[in-house]
Coordinates of C-alpha atoms and ligand atoms in Angstrom, one line a residue:
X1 CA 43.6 -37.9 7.3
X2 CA 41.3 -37.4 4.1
X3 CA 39.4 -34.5 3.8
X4 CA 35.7 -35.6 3.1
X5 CA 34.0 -33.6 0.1
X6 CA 31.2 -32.0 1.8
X7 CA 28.0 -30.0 -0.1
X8 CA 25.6 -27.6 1.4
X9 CA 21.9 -28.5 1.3
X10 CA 19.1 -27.1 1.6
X11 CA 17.2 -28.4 4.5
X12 CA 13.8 -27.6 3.2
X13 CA 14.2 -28.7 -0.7
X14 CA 17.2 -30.5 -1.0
X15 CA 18.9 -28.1 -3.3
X16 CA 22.6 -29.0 -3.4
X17 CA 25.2 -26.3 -3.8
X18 CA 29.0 -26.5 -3.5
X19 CA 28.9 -23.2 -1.7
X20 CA 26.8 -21.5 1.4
X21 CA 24.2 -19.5 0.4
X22 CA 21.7 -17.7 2.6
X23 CA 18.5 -18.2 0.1
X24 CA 17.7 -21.4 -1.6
X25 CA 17.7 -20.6 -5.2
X26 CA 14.9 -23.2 -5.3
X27 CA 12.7 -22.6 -3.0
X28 CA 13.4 -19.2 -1.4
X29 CA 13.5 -20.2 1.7
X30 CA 16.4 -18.2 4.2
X31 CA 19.4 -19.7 6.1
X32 CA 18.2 -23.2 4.9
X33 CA 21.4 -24.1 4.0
X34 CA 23.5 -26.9 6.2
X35 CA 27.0 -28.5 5.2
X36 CA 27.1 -32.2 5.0
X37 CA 29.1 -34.7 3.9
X38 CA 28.7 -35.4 -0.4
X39 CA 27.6 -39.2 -0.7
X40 CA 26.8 -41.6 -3.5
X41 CA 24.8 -43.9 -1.8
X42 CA 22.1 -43.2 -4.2
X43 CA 24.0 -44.8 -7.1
X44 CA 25.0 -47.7 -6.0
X45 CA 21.2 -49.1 -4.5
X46 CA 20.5 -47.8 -7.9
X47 CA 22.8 -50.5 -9.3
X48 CA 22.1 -52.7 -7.3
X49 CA 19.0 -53.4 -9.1
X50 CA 18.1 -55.8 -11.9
X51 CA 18.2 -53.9 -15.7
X52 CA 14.7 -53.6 -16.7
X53 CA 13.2 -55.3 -20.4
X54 CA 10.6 -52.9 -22.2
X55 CA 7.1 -54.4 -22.5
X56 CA 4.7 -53.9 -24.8
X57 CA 2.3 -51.2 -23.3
X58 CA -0.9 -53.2 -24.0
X59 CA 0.3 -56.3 -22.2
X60 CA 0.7 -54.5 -18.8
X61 CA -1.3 -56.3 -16.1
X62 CA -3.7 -53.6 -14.5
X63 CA -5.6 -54.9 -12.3
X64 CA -5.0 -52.9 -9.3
X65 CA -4.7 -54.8 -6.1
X66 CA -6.1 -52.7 -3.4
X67 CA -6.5 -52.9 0.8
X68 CA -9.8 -51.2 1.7
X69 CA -9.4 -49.4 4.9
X70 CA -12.6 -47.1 6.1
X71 CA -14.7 -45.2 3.9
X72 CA -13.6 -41.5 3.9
X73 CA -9.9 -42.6 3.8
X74 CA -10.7 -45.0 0.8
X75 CA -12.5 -41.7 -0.6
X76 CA -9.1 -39.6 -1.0
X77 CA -7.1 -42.6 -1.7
X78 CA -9.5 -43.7 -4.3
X79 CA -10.5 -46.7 -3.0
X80 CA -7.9 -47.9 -0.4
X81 CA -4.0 -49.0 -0.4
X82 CA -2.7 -49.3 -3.4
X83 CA -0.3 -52.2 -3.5
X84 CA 3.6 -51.3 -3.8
X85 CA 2.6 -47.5 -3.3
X86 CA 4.6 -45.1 -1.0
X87 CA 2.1 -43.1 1.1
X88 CA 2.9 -39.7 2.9
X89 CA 0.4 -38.4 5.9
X90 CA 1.1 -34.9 6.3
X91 CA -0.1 -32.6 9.3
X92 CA 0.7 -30.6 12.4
X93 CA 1.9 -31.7 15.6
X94 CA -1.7 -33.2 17.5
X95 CA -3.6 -33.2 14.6
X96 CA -4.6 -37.2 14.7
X97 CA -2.2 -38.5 12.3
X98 CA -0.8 -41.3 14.7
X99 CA -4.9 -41.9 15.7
X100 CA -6.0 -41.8 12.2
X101 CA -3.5 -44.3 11.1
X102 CA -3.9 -46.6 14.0
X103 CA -6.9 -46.9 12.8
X104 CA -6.1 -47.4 9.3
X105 CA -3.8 -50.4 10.5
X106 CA -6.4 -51.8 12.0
X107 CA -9.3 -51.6 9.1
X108 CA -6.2 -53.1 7.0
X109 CA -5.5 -56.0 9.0
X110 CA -9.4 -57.3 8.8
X111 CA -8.0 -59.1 5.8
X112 CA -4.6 -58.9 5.6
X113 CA -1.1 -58.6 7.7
X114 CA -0.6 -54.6 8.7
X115 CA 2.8 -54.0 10.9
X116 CA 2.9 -50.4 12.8
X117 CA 6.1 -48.9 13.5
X118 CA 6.2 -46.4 16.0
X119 CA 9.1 -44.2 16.2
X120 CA 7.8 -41.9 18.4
X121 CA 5.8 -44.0 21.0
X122 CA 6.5 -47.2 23.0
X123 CA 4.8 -50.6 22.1
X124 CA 3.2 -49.9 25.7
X125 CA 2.2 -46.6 24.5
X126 CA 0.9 -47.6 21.2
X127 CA -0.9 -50.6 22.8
X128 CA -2.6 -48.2 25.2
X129 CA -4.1 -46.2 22.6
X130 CA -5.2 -49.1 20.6
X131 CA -7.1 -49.8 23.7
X132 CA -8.8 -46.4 24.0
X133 CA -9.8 -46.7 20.6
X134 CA -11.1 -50.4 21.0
X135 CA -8.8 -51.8 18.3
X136 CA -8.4 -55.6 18.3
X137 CA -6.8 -57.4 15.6
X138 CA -4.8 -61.0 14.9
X139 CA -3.1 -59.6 12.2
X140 CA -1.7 -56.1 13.9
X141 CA 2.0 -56.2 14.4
X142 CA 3.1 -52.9 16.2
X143 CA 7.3 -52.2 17.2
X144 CA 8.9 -49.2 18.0
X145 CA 11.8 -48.3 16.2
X146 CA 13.4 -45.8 14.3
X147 CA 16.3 -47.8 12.6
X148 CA 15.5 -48.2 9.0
X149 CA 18.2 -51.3 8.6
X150 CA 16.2 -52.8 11.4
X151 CA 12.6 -51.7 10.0
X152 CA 13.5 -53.2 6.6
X153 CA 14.8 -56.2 8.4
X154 CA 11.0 -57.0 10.4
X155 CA 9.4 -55.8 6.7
X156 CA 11.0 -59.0 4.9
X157 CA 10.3 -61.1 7.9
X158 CA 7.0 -60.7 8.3
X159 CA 5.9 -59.5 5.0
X160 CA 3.4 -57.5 5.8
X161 CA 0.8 -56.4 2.9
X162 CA 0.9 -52.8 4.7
X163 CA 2.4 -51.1 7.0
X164 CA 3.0 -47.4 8.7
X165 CA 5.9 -45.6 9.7
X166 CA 5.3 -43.0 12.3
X167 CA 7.2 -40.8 11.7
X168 CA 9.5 -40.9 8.9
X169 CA 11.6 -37.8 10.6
X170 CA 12.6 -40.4 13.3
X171 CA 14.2 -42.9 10.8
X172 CA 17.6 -42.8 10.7
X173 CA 19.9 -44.8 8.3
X174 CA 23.7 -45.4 9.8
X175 CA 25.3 -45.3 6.7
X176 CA 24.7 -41.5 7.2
X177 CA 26.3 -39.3 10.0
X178 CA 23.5 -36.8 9.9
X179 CA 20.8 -36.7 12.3
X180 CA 17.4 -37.9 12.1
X181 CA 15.1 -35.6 10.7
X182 CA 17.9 -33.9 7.9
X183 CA 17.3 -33.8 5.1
X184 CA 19.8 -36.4 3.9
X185 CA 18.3 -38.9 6.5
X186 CA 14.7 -38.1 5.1
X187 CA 15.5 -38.3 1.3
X188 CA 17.8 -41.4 1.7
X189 CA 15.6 -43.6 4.2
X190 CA 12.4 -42.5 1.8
X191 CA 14.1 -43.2 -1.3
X192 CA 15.2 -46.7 -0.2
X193 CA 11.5 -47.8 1.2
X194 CA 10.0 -46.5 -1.8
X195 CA 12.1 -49.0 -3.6
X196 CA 11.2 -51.6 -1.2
X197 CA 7.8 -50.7 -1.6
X198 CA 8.2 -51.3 -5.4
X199 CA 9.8 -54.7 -5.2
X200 CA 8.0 -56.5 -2.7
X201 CA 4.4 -55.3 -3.2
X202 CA 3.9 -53.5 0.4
X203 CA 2.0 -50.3 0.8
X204 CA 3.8 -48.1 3.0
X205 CA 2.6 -45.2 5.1
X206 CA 4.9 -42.5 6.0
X207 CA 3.9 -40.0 8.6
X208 CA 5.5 -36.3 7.7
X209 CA 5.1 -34.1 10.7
X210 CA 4.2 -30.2 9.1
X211 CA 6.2 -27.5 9.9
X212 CA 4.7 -23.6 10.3
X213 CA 4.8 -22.7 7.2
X214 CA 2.8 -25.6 6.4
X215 CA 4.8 -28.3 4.4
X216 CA 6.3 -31.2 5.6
X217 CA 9.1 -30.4 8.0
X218 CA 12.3 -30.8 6.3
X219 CA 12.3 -31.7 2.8
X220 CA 10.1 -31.3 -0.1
X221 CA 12.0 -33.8 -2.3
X222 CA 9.7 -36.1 0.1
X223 CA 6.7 -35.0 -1.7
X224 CA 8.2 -35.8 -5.4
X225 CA 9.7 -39.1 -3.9
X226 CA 6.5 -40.9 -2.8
X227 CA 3.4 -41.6 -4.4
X228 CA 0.7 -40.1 -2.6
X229 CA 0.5 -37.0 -0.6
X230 CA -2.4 -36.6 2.0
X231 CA -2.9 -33.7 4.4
X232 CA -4.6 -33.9 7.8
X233 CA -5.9 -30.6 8.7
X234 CA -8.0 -29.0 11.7
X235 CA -8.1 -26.7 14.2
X236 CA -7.0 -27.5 17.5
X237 CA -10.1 -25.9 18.8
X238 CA -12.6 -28.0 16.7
X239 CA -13.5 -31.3 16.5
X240 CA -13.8 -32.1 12.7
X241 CA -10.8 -32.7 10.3
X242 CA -10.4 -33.3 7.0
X243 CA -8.2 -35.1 4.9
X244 CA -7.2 -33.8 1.5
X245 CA -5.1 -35.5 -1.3
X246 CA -2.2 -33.4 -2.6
X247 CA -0.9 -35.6 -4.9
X248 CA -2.2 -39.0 -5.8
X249 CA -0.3 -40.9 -8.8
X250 CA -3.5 -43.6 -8.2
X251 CA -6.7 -41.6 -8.1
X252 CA -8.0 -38.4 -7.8
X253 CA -6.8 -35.0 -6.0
X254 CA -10.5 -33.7 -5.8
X255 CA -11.3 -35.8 -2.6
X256 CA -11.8 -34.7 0.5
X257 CA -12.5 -36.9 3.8
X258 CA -14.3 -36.1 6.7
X259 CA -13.8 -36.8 10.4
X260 CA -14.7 -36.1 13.4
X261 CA -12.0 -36.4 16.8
X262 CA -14.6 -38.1 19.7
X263 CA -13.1 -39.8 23.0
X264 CA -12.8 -42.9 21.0
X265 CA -10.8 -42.1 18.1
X266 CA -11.5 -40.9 14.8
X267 CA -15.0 -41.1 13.7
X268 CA -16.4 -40.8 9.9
X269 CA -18.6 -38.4 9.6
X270 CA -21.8 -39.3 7.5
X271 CA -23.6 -36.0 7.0
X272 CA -21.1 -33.2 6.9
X273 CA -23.5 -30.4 6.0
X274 CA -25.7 -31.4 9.4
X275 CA -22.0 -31.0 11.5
X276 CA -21.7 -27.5 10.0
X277 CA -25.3 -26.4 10.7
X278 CA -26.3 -27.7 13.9
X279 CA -26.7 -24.6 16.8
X280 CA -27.4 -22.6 13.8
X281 CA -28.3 -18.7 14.1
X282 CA -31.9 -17.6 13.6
X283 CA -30.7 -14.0 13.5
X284 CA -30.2 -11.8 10.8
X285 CA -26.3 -12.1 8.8
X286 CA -27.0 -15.7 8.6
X287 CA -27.1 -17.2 5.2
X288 CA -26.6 -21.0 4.1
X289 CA -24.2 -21.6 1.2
X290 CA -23.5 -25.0 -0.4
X291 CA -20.1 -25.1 -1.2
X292 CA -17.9 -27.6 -3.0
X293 CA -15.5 -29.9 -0.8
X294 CA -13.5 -31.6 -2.9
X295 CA -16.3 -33.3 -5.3
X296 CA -19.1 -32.8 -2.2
X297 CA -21.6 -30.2 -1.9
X298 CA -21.6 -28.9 1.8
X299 CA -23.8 -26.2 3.4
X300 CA -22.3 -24.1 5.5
X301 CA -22.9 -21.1 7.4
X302 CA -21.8 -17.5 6.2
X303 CA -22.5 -15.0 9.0
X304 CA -22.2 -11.2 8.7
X305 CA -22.6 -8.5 11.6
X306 CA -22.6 -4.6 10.3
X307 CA -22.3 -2.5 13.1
X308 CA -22.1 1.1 14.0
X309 CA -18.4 2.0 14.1
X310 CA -17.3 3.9 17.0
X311 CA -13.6 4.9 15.2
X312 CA -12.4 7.2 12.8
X313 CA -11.7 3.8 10.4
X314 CA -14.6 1.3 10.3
X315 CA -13.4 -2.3 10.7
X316 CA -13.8 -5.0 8.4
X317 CA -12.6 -8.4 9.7
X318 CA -13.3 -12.0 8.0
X319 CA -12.9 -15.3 9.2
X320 CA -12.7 -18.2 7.0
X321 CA -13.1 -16.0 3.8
X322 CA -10.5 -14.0 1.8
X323 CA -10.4 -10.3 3.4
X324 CA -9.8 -8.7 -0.3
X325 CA -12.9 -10.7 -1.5
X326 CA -15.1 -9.5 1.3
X327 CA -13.7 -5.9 0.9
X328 CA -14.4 -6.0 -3.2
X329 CA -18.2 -7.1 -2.2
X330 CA -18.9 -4.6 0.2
X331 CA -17.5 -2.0 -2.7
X332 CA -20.3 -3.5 -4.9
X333 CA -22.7 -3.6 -2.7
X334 CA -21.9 0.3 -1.8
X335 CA -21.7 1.2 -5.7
X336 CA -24.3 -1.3 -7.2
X337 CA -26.7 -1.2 -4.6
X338 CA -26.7 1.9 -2.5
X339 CA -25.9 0.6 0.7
X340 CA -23.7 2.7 2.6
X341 CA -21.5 1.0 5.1
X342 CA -18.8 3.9 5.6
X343 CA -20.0 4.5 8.7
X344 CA -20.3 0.7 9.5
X345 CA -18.1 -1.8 11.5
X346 CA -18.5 -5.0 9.1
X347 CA -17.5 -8.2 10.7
X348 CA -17.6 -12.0 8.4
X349 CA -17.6 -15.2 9.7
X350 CA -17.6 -18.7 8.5
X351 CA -19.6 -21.1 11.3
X352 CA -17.5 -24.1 12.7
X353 CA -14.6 -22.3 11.7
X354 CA -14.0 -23.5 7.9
X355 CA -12.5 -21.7 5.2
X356 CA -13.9 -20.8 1.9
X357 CA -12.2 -20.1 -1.2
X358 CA -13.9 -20.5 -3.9
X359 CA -15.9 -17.4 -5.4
X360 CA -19.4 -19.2 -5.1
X361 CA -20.1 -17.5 -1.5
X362 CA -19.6 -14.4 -3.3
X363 CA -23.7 -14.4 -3.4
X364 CA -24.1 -15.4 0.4
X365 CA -21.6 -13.1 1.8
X366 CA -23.4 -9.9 0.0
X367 CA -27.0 -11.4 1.5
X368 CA -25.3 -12.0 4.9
X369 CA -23.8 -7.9 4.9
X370 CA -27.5 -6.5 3.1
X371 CA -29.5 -8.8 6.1
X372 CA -27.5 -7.9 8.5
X373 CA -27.4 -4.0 7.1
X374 CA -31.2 -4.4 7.2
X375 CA -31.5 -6.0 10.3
X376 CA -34.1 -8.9 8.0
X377 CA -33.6 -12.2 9.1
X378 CA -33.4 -14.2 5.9
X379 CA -35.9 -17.6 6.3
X380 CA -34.3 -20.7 7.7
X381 CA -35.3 -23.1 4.6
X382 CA -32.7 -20.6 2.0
X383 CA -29.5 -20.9 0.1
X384 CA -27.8 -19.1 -1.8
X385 CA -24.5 -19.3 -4.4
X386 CA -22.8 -17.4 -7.3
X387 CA -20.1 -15.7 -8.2
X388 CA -20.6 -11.9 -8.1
X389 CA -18.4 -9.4 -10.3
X390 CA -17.1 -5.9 -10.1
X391 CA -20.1 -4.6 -12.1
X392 CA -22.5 -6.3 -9.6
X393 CA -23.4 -8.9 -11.9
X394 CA -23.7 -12.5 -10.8
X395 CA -21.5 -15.2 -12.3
X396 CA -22.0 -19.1 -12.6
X397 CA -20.3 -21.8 -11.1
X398 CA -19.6 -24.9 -11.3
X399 CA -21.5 -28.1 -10.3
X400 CA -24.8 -26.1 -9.8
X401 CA -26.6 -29.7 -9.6
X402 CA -24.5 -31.1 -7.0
X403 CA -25.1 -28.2 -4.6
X404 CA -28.6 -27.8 -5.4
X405 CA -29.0 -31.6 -4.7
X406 CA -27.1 -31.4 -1.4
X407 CA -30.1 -28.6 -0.6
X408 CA -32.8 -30.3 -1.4
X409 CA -31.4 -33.5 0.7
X410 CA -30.9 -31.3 4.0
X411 CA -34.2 -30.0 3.6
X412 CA -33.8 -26.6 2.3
X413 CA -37.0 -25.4 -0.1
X414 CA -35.6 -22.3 -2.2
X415 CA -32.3 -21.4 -3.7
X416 CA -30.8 -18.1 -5.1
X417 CA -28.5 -18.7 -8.0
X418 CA -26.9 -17.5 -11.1
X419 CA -29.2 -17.2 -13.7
X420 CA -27.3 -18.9 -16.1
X421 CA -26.8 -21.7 -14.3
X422 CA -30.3 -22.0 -13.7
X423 CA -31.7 -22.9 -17.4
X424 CA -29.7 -26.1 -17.1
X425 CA -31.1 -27.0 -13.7
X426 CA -34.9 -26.8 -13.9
X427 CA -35.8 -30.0 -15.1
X428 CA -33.2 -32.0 -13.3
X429 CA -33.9 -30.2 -10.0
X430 CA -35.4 -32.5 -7.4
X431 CA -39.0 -31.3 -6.7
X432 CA -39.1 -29.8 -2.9
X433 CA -36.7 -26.8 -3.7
X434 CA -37.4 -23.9 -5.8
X435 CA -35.0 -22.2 -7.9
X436 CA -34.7 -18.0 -8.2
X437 CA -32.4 -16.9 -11.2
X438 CA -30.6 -14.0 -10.3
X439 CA -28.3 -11.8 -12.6
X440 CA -27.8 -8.6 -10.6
X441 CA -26.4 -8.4 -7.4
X442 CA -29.2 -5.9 -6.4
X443 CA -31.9 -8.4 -6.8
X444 CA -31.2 -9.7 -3.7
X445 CA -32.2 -6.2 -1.8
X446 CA -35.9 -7.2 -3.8
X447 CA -36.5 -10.6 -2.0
X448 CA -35.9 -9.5 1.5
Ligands
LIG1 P1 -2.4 -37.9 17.7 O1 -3.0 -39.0 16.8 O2 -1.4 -38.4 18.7 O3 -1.8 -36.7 16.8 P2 -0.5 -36.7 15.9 O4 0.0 -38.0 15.7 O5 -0.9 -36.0 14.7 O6 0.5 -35.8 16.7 O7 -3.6 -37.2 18.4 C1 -3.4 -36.3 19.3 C2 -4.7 -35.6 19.8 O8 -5.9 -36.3 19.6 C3 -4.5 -35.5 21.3 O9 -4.5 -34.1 21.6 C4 -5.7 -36.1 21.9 C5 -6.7 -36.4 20.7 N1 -7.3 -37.7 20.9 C6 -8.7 -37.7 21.1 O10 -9.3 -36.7 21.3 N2 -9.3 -38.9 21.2 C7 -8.6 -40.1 21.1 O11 -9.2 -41.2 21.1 C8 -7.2 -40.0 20.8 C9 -6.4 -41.3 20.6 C10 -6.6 -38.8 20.7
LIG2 MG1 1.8 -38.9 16.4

């Protein structure tokens, strides 16, 4: 009997070591490492192949043929389906990836032939949610499947201008003895549809289920294999969820879309900054920021409560914002601005359970702590943004205009920014909304 060469892998980044290890020198991850057998299957497709002539860089047809879906979708793709690209869906178990992309299928087939593979759900199944989300199309193909010889077999059959593969950690490849889901079986079966993809012009759409630490389970090589990487993300708990581009070899990484999860499917949502405000507090802690969501201004809700403490520690607990920015603003505000909060329980909150990370709340959160301090309910028709330092002073940001638009649009009539952003501003400003320059933290404590 021959002994087969075997190598150990690493099941998270495909590392490859002739010995066991128990941390990936790669990627640090622990016990990651699983023997399989060595195999050159890689080569030979490579082979395979026809050899390639240089071409003159100016003579390169451009024109990019693309498959509109739906609008927020387009919006992170850049304008729909690139033709010939490799697409990965990222995002936890029950986040709507199999609904969103459904749904994609669907938009895509208007025009053209979409097929829907299924590895995961029954043509009954898959049928049945088409139904629940009123989906009706001539040119939908769906199968369920999760051999890759057989997958590729239907793709040159029907030759379909799109089509989805859900998920790609039920594809399995028989030249392979590993199970679906390794990393072998992901790398290989990705590899060979992204040169399928390249040769006959079909968009593909892998889905990636996400593991807990957040990336897609299995392999990372995934992510440098295909073309695109998309995230779905949401809580469980909330109805919205966004869609964010993590790599996009065709457009830009700045995008975010926006849906919302309703009885019937996904649903686009046109005025994001109405989602996060409606039941808004009238209470004091409540300021509106407009923050930057991918290239979008949206307003959301920063909400503080300072109460007495009843412990020997006070508590300070944030939601949705960075627990070592909120402690570094209430140290400013306690230095800068007098306002003692030893004795004070200090509790932050981002409304419709968001997350902010960019420094522009900085502003909001110190108004939400001082209102909240004060018991001063700060009027309904405010925003406020900027940066704010160690020395209390308050820093500008970028795209002012945008947020300042996005504002004005919802109806708000006065804003609190950094001064320095404000010169810029004044005459491009739309007219219902006043701007207040502010370059001190303490200022704030003046105009409330
Ligand atoms: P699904 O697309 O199956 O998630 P994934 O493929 O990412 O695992 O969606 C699962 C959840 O979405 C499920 O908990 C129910 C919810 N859902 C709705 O609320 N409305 C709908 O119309 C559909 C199809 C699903
Ligand atoms: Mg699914």
């Amino acid at each position: 009997m021959s002994s087969l060469k075997t190598v150990f892998i690493c099941q998270n980044c495909g590392n490859q070591n002739p010995k066991w290890q128990g941390k990936c020198p790669d990627c640090d991850s622990w016990n990651s490492f699983v023997e399989e057998e060595a195999s050159g299957h890689s080569l030979h497709v490579l082979s395979e192949t026809s050899p390639s002539e240089p071409v003159l860089l100016d003579q390169v047809l451009t024109v990019e043929d693309r498959i509109p879906t739906f609008k927020e979708l387009d919006r992170v793709l850049g304008g729909g389906f690139v033709q010939g690209a490799l697409i990965l869906v990222g995002g936890a178990p029950g986040v709507g990836k199999s609904t969103l992309l459904l749904q994609a299928s669907h938009a895509a087939a208007r025009e053209k032939k979409v097929l829907y593979v299924s590895g995961e759900e029954s043509e009954r199944q898959t049928k049945l949610r088409g139904e629940r989300l009123g989906l009706k199309s001539p040119n939908l193909l769906i199968a369920h499947e999760i051999s890759l010889d057989i997958i590729l077999s239907h793709l040159k059959k029907i030759k379909p201008a799109a089509a989805v593969i859900d998920s790609i950690q039920t594809l399995y490849k028989s030249d392979y003895n590993q199970a679906p889901g390794s990393v072998t079986q992901v790398r290989e079966c990705a590899g060979e549809l992204q040169r399928f993809c390249k040769q006959s012009g079909t968009t593909i759409v892998l889905v990636g289920h996400i593991t807990k630490e957040g990336s897609i389970a299995g392999p990372r090589v995934l992510e440098h294999i295909v073309d695109v990487v998309l995230y779905f993300e949401g809580e469980n708990h909330q109805s919205y969820r966004l869609l964010r581009a993590f790599k996009n070899r065709f457009g830009s990484t700045q995008e975010t879309g926006i849906f919302e999860m309703t009885g019937c499917g996904l649903v686009e949502v046109q005025n994001p900054s109405g989602l996060f405000l409606q039941s808004r507090a009238d209470s004091s802690g409540s300021v509106v920021v407009p923050v930057l969501e991918g290239q979008r201004a949206l307003l959301m809700e920063v909400q503080a409560l300072v109460s007495r403490s009843w412990y020997g520690i006070p508590k300070r607990t944030a939601a949705g914002i960075d627990l070592n920015r909120m402690a570094m603003i209430l140290a400013v505000l306690e230095k800068r601005c007098g306002l003692n909060l030893g004795q004070s329980d200090v509790y932050l909150n981002v409304a419709g359970g968001m997350k902010i990370k960019e420094p522009a709340i900085d502003l909001a959160v110190a108004a939400a702590v001082v209102s909240s301090a004060k018991d001063q309910v700060i009027p309904q028709e405010w925003v406020m943004f900027g940066e704010v330092g160690l020395g209390g002073e308050v820093r500008a940001v970028p795209y002012a205009d945008e947020r300042i638009k996005e504002a004005a649009r919802i109806g708000f009539k006065k804003a609190f920014l950094p001064k320095t952003n404000c010169s810029s501003l004044f005459n491009s400003k739309p007219d219902s909304i006043a701007l207040v320059g502010i370059e001190k933290v303490q200022e704030i404590l003046c105009n409330f």
